[in-house]
XYZ file of C-alpha atoms in Angstrom:
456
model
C 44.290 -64.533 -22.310
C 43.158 -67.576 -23.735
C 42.623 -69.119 -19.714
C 40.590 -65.956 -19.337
C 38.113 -66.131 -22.069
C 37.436 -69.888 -21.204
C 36.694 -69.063 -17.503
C 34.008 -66.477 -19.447
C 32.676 -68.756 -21.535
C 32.046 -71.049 -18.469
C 30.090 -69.174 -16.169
C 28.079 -67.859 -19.274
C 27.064 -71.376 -19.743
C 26.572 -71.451 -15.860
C 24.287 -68.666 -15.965
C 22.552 -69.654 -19.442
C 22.127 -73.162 -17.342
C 20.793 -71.487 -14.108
C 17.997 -68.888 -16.060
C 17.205 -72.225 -17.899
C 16.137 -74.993 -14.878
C 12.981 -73.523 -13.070
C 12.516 -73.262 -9.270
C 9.158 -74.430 -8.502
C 6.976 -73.821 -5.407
C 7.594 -75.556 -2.757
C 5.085 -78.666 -1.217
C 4.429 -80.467 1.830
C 3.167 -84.396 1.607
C 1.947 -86.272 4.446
C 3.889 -89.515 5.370
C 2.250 -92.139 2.800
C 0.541 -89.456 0.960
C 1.030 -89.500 -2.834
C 0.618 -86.215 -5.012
C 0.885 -85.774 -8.752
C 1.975 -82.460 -10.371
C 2.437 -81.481 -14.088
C 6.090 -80.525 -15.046
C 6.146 -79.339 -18.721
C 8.347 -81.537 -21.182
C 9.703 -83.378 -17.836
C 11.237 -87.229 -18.734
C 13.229 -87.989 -15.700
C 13.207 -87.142 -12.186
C 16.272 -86.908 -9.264
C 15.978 -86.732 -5.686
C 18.275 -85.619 -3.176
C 17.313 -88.061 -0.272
C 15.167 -90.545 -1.829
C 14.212 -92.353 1.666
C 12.429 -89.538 1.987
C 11.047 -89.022 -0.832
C 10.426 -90.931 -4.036
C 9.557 -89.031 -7.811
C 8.599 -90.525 -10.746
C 7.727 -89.205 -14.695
C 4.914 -90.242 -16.320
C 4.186 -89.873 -19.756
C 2.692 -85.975 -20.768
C 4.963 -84.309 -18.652
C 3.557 -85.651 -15.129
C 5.018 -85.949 -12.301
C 4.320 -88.550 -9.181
C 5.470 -87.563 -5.706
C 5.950 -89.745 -2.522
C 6.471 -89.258 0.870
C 8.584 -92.546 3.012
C 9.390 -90.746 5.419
C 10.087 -87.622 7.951
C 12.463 -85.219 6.488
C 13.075 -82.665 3.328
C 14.565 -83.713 0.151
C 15.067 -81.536 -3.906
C 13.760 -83.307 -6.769
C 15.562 -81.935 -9.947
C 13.350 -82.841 -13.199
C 15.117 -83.308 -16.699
C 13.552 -82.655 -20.162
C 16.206 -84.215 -23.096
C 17.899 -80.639 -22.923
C 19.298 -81.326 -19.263
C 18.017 -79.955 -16.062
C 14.751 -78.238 -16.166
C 12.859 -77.363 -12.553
C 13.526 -77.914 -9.202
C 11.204 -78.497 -6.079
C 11.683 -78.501 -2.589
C 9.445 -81.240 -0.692
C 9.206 -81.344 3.056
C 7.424 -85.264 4.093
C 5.642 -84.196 7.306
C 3.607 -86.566 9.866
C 0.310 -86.882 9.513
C -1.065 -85.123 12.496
C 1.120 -82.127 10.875
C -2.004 -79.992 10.864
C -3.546 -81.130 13.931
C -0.198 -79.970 15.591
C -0.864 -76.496 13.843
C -4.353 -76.488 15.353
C -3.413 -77.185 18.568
C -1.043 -74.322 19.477
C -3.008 -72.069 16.988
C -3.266 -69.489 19.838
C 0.205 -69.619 21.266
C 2.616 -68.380 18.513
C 5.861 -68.822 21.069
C 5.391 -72.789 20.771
C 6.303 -73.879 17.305
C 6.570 -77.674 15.682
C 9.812 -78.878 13.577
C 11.049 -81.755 11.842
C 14.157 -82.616 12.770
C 15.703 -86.334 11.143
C 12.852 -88.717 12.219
C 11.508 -86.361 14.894
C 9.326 -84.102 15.619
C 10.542 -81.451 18.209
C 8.438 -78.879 19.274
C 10.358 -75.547 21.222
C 9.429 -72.416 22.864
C 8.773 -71.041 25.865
C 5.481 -70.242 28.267
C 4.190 -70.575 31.655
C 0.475 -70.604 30.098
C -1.201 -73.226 31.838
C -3.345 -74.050 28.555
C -0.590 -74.320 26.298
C 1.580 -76.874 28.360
C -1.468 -79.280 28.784
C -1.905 -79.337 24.968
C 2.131 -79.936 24.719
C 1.214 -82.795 26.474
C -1.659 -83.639 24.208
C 0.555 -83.481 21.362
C 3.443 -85.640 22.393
C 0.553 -88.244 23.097
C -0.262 -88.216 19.169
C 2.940 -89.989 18.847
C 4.861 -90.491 22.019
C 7.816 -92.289 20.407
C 8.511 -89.199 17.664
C 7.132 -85.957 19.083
C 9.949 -84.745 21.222
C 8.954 -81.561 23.274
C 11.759 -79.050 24.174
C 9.335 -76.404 25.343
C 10.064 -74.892 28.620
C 8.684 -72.532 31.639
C 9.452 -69.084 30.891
C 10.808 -67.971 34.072
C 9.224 -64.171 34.349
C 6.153 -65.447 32.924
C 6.190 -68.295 35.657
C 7.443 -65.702 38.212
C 4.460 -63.353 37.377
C 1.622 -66.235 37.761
C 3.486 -67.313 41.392
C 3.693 -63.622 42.652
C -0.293 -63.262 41.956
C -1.126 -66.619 43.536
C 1.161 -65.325 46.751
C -0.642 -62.179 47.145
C -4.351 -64.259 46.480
C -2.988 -66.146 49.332
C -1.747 -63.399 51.525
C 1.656 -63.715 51.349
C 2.869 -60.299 49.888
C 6.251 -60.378 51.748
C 7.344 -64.091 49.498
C 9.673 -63.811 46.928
C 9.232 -66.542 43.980
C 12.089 -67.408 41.604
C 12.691 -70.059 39.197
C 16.081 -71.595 38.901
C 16.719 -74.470 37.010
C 13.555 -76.776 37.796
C 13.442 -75.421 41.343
C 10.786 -72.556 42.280
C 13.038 -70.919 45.254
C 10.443 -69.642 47.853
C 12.416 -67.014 50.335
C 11.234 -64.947 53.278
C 10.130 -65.495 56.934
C 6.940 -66.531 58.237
C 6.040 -67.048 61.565
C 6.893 -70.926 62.366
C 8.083 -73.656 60.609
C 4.500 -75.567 60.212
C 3.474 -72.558 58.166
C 6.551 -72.430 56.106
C 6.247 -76.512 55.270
C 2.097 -75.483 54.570
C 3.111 -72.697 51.997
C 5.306 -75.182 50.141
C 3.001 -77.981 49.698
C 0.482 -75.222 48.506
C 2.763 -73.734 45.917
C 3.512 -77.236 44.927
C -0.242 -78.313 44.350
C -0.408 -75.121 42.153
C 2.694 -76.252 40.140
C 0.786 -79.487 39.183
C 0.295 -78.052 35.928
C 4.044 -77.802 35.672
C 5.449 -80.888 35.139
C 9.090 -81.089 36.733
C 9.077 -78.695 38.702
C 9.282 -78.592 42.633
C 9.732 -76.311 45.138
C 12.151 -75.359 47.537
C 11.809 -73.785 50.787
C 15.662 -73.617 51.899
C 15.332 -70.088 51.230
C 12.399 -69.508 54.506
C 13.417 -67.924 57.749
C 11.315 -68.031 61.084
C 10.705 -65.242 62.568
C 12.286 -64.680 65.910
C 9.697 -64.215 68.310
C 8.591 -64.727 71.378
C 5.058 -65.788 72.222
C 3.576 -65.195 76.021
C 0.963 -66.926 77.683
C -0.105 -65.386 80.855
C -2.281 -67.496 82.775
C -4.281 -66.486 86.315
C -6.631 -68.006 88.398
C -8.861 -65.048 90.266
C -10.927 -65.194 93.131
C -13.517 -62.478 92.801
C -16.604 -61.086 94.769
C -19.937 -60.836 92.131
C -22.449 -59.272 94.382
C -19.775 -56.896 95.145
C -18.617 -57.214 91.226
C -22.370 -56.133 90.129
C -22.674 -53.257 92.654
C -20.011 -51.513 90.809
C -21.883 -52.480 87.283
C -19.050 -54.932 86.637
C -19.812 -57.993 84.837
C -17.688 -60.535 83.950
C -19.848 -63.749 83.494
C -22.150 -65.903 84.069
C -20.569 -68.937 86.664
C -19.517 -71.617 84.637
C -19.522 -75.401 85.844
C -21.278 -76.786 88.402
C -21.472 -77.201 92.757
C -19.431 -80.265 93.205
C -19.931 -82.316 96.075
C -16.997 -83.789 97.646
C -19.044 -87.118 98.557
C -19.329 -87.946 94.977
C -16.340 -88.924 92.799
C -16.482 -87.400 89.210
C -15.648 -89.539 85.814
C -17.226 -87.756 83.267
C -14.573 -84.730 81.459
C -16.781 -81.225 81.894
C -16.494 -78.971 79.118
C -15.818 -75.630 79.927
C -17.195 -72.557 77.941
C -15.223 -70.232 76.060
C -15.707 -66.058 76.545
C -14.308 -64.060 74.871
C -15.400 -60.380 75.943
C -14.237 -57.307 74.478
C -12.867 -54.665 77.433
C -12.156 -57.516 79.647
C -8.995 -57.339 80.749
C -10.053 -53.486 81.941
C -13.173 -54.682 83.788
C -10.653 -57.260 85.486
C -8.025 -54.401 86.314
C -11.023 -52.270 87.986
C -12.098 -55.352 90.142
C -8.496 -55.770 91.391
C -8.099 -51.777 92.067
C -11.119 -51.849 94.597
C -10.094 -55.462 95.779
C -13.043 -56.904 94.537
C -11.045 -58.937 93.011
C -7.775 -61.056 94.156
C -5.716 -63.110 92.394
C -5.159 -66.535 93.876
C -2.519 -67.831 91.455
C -0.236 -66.914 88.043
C 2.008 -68.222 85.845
C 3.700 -67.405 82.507
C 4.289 -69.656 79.857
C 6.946 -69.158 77.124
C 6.804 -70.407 73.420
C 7.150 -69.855 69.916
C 4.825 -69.666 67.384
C 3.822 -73.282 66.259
C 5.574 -75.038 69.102
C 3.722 -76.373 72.390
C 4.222 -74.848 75.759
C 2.984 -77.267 79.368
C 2.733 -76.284 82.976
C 2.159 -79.197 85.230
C 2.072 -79.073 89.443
C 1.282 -82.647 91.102
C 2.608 -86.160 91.346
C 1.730 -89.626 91.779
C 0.206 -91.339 94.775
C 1.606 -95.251 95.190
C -1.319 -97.654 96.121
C -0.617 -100.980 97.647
C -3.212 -103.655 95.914
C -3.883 -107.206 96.859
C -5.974 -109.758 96.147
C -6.051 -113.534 96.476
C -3.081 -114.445 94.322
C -1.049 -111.606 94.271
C -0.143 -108.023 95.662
C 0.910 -105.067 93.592
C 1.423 -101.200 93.699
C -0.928 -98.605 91.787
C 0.172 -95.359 90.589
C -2.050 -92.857 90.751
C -1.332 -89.538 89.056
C -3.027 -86.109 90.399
C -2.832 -82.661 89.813
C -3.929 -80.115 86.652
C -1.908 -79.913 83.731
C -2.118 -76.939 81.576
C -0.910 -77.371 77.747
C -0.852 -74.496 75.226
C -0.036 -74.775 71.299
C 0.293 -71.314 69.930
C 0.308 -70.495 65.963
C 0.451 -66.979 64.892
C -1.883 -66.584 61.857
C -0.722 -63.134 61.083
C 1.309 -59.845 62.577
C -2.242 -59.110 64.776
C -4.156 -62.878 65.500
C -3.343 -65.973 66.816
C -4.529 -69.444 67.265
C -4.793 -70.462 70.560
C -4.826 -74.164 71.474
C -5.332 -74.556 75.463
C -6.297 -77.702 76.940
C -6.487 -77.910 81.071
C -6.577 -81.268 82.898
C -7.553 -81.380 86.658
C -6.878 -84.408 88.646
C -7.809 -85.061 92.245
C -6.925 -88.568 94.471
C -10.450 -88.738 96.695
C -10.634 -91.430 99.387
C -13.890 -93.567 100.022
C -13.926 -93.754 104.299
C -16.341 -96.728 103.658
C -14.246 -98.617 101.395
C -10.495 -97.578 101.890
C -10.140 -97.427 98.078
C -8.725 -94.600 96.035
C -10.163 -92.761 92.808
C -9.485 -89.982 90.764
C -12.041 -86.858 90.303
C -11.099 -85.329 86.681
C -11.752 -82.211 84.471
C -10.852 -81.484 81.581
C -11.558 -78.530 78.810
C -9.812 -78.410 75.668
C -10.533 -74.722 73.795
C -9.255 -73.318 70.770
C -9.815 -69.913 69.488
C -8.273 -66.727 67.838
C -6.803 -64.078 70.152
C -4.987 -59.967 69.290
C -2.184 -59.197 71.630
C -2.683 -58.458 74.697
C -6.366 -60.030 75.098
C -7.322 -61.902 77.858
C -9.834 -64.738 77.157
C -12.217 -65.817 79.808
C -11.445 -69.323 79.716
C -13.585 -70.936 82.766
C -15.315 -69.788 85.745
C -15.853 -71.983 88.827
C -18.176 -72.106 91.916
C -17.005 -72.080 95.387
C -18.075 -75.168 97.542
C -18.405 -75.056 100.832
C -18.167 -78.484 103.557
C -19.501 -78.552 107.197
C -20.096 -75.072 106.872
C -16.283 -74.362 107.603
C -14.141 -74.714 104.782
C -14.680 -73.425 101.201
C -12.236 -73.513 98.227
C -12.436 -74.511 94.074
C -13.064 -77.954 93.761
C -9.912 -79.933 93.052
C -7.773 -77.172 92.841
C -7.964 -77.011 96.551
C -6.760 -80.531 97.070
C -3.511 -80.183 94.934
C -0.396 -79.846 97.127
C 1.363 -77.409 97.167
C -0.647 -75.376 95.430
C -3.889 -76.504 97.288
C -4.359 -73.752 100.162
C -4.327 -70.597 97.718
C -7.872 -72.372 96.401
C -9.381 -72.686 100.067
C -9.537 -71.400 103.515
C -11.223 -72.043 106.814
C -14.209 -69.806 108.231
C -17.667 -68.944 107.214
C -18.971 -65.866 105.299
C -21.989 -65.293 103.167
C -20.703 -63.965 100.157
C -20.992 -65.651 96.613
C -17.505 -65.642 95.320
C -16.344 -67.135 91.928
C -13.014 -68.247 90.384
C -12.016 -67.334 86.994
C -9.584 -68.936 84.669
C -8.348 -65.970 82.563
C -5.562 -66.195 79.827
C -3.507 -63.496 78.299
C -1.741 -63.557 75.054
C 1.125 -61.004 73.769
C 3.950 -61.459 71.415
C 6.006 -59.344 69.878
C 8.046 -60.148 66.229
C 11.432 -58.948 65.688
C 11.753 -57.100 62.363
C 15.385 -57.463 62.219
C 15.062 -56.356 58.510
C 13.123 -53.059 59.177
C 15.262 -52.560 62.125
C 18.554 -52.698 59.662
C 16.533 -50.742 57.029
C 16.111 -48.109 59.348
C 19.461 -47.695 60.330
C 20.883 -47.913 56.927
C 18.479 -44.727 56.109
C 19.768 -43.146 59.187
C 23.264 -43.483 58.204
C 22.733 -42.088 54.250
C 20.649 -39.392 55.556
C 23.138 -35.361 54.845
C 23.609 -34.060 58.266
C 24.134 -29.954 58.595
C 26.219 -28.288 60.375
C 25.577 -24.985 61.296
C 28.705 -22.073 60.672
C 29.065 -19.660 62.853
């Protein structure tokens, strides 16, 4: 009983105690900053972390306040009765409300005080709002500690609008770690490796982050490039209303030897490859010689016929052997910009060995055309045209290509006729991409799909 009534008799003096000793408002001070406050019969003050914070009485009841340094300490004030109030101060840095200012319009970024540091948390992929974390860790790079990091769907959101600015509806964006995973298939790897250093330039405002295109698949496809050299009639051509083109080049005289490279001119025609295919069906037309070049998209493709003449030299100190290289070389670089254009690089490189009767001596007779444009499948691009020549009134042909061998007599033949004939360098492109996905997507919606079976 007696243990009882003293318990009672403490926690009523507890309570009495508690209802007694005031709990004042809390305060903020600056590092360095010193505020005064009245506290009514106050003669002695008490602080919980005093390098934080220092408190002094003065005489009337007032109170002086000091903040060291970063951090949150209690001052309890005594009047000659014991314990009277007690105040919470938090000792922030100066540049406490500059911090506030800064992120005044992005509530997910806050600022804390943490020991000696200031850490400032959250989460945002607003462009803004990261370049003014950065402004604020540069108001004191040795304290401001920034935890603040990319909020992945926000991030994921910004990179999906950027892909579709840019075209690329069928790329996935994700953001793992400090990786931004690209993954889906483009058409070669030169456009895959352009994508990435695009999405990294945009991530510039991202500090940390990189990208990764492990993720990318090629498409498979095959790209064709059909090339033909036809030998066509135009008086006969125009009597039928057909019109190809204007001749392109020149009349070359075999007497002369050519340096210069000739470039040729580009046509690109709509309904050409029909006016072709009606030339050919009433044998206006004839084709002299074709090929077919295979590639992917990105990746160079070469077709070369020729060789190398070996020409014994000499002089007054030594002899020696010259190689001479002849014959056309046909290069093609094709990049498929989307699922209905590509870029066509096409360069073509003639080479003839001409002998000087006067002289004995060798030389070369060149041309040369380099082209790029933008083709659909299945166009045909008039590349070049070419006039017949004609020598001694008995032999005609295309100049050069009728001195390659091998190849040489389908450009020329013997005999005498009137007619104006012209040869045309025409190129076809066609590719086709295999949607392995839609393919398997189709199937799989074949296979889920009820099927009904009729009772008799």
């Amino acid at each position: 009983m007696k243990t009882t009534l003293t318990l009672l008799a403490a926690l009523l003096a507890v309570g009495v105690l508690q209802a007694r000793v005031r709990e004042l408002e809390p305060r903020a001070l600056h590092e360095g900053e010193t505020a005064y406050l009245t506290v009514p019969g106050a003669e002695r003050a008490r602080v919980s972390n005093a390098v934080v914070l220092s408190a002094v009485c003065l005489e009337g009841g007032e109170a002086e306040l000091a903040g060291l340094r970063l951090g949150s300490s209690t001052v309890t004030f005594f009047d000659a009765a014991g314990p009277a109030a007690t105040l919470r101060v938090d000792v922030r840095p100066a540049y406490w409300e500059m911090l506030g200012s800064l992120f005044a319009d992005n509530p997910e970024i806050r600022a804390e005080v943490a020991g000696d540091r200031v850490i400032l948390t959250g989460s945002t992929a607003d462009v803004g709002a990261l370049r003014r974390v950065r402004e604020a860790q540069a108001l004191d790079p040795e304290r401001i500690v920034s935890h603040v990091s990319v909020s992945p769907e926000a991030l994921k959101a910004l990179l999906d609008a950027f892909l579709r600015r840019n075209g690329q509806e069928g790329i996935a964006a994700e953001l793992v770690g400090q990786e931004v995973c690209l993954a889906g298939k483009m058409y070669d790897q030169g456009q895959i490796d352009a994508l990435g250093k695009k999405v990294q330039a945009f991530l510039a405002d991202f500090p940390g982050l990189t990208v990764n295109t492990g993720a990318m698949r090629v498409y498979k496809q095959k790209i064709l490039i059909g090339i033909e050299f036809l030998s066509y009639d135009s008086t006969l051509a125009r009597n039928l209303g057909v019109e190809i083109s204007d001749s392109i080049g020149a009349d070359f005289d075999l007497t002369y030897t050519l340096h210069d490279n000739l470039s040729g001119t580009i046509g690109n025609s709509d309904g050409l490859s029909a006016r072709i295919n009606t030339l050919k069906q009433n044998e206006v037309a004839k084709q002299l010689y074709a090929t077919t070049l295979s590639t992917q998209s990105g990746e160079p493709a070469e077709f070369q016929s020729g060789g190398t003449l070996y020409k014994e030299t000499s002089d007054l100190y030594k002899t020696g052997i010259t190689e001479i290289e002849y014959g056309y070389i046909i290069k093609a670089r094709p990049t498929i910009l989307d699922g209905d254009t590509v870029n066509l690089e096409f360069d073509l490189d003639l080479r003839t060995p001409i002998n000087d009767s006067s002289t004995g001596d060798t030389d070369v007779s060149r041309y040369q055309t380099k082209s790029k444009y933008i083709v659909r499948p299945g166009e045909s691009i008039l590349l070049s045209g070419f006039n017949h020549w004609t020598e001694g009134g008995s032999k005609r042909g295309l100049p050069f290509f009728s001195r390659i061998p091998l190849i040489g007599p389908l450009f020329g033949s013997e005999g005498q006729d009137n007619s104006s004939r012209e040869i045309l360098l025409v190129v076809t492109v066609d590719w086709a991409v295999e949607d392995t996905e839609g393919v398997r997507a189709k199937a799989d919606e074949l296979r889920a799909r009820p099927v009904e079976v009729p009772m008799p």
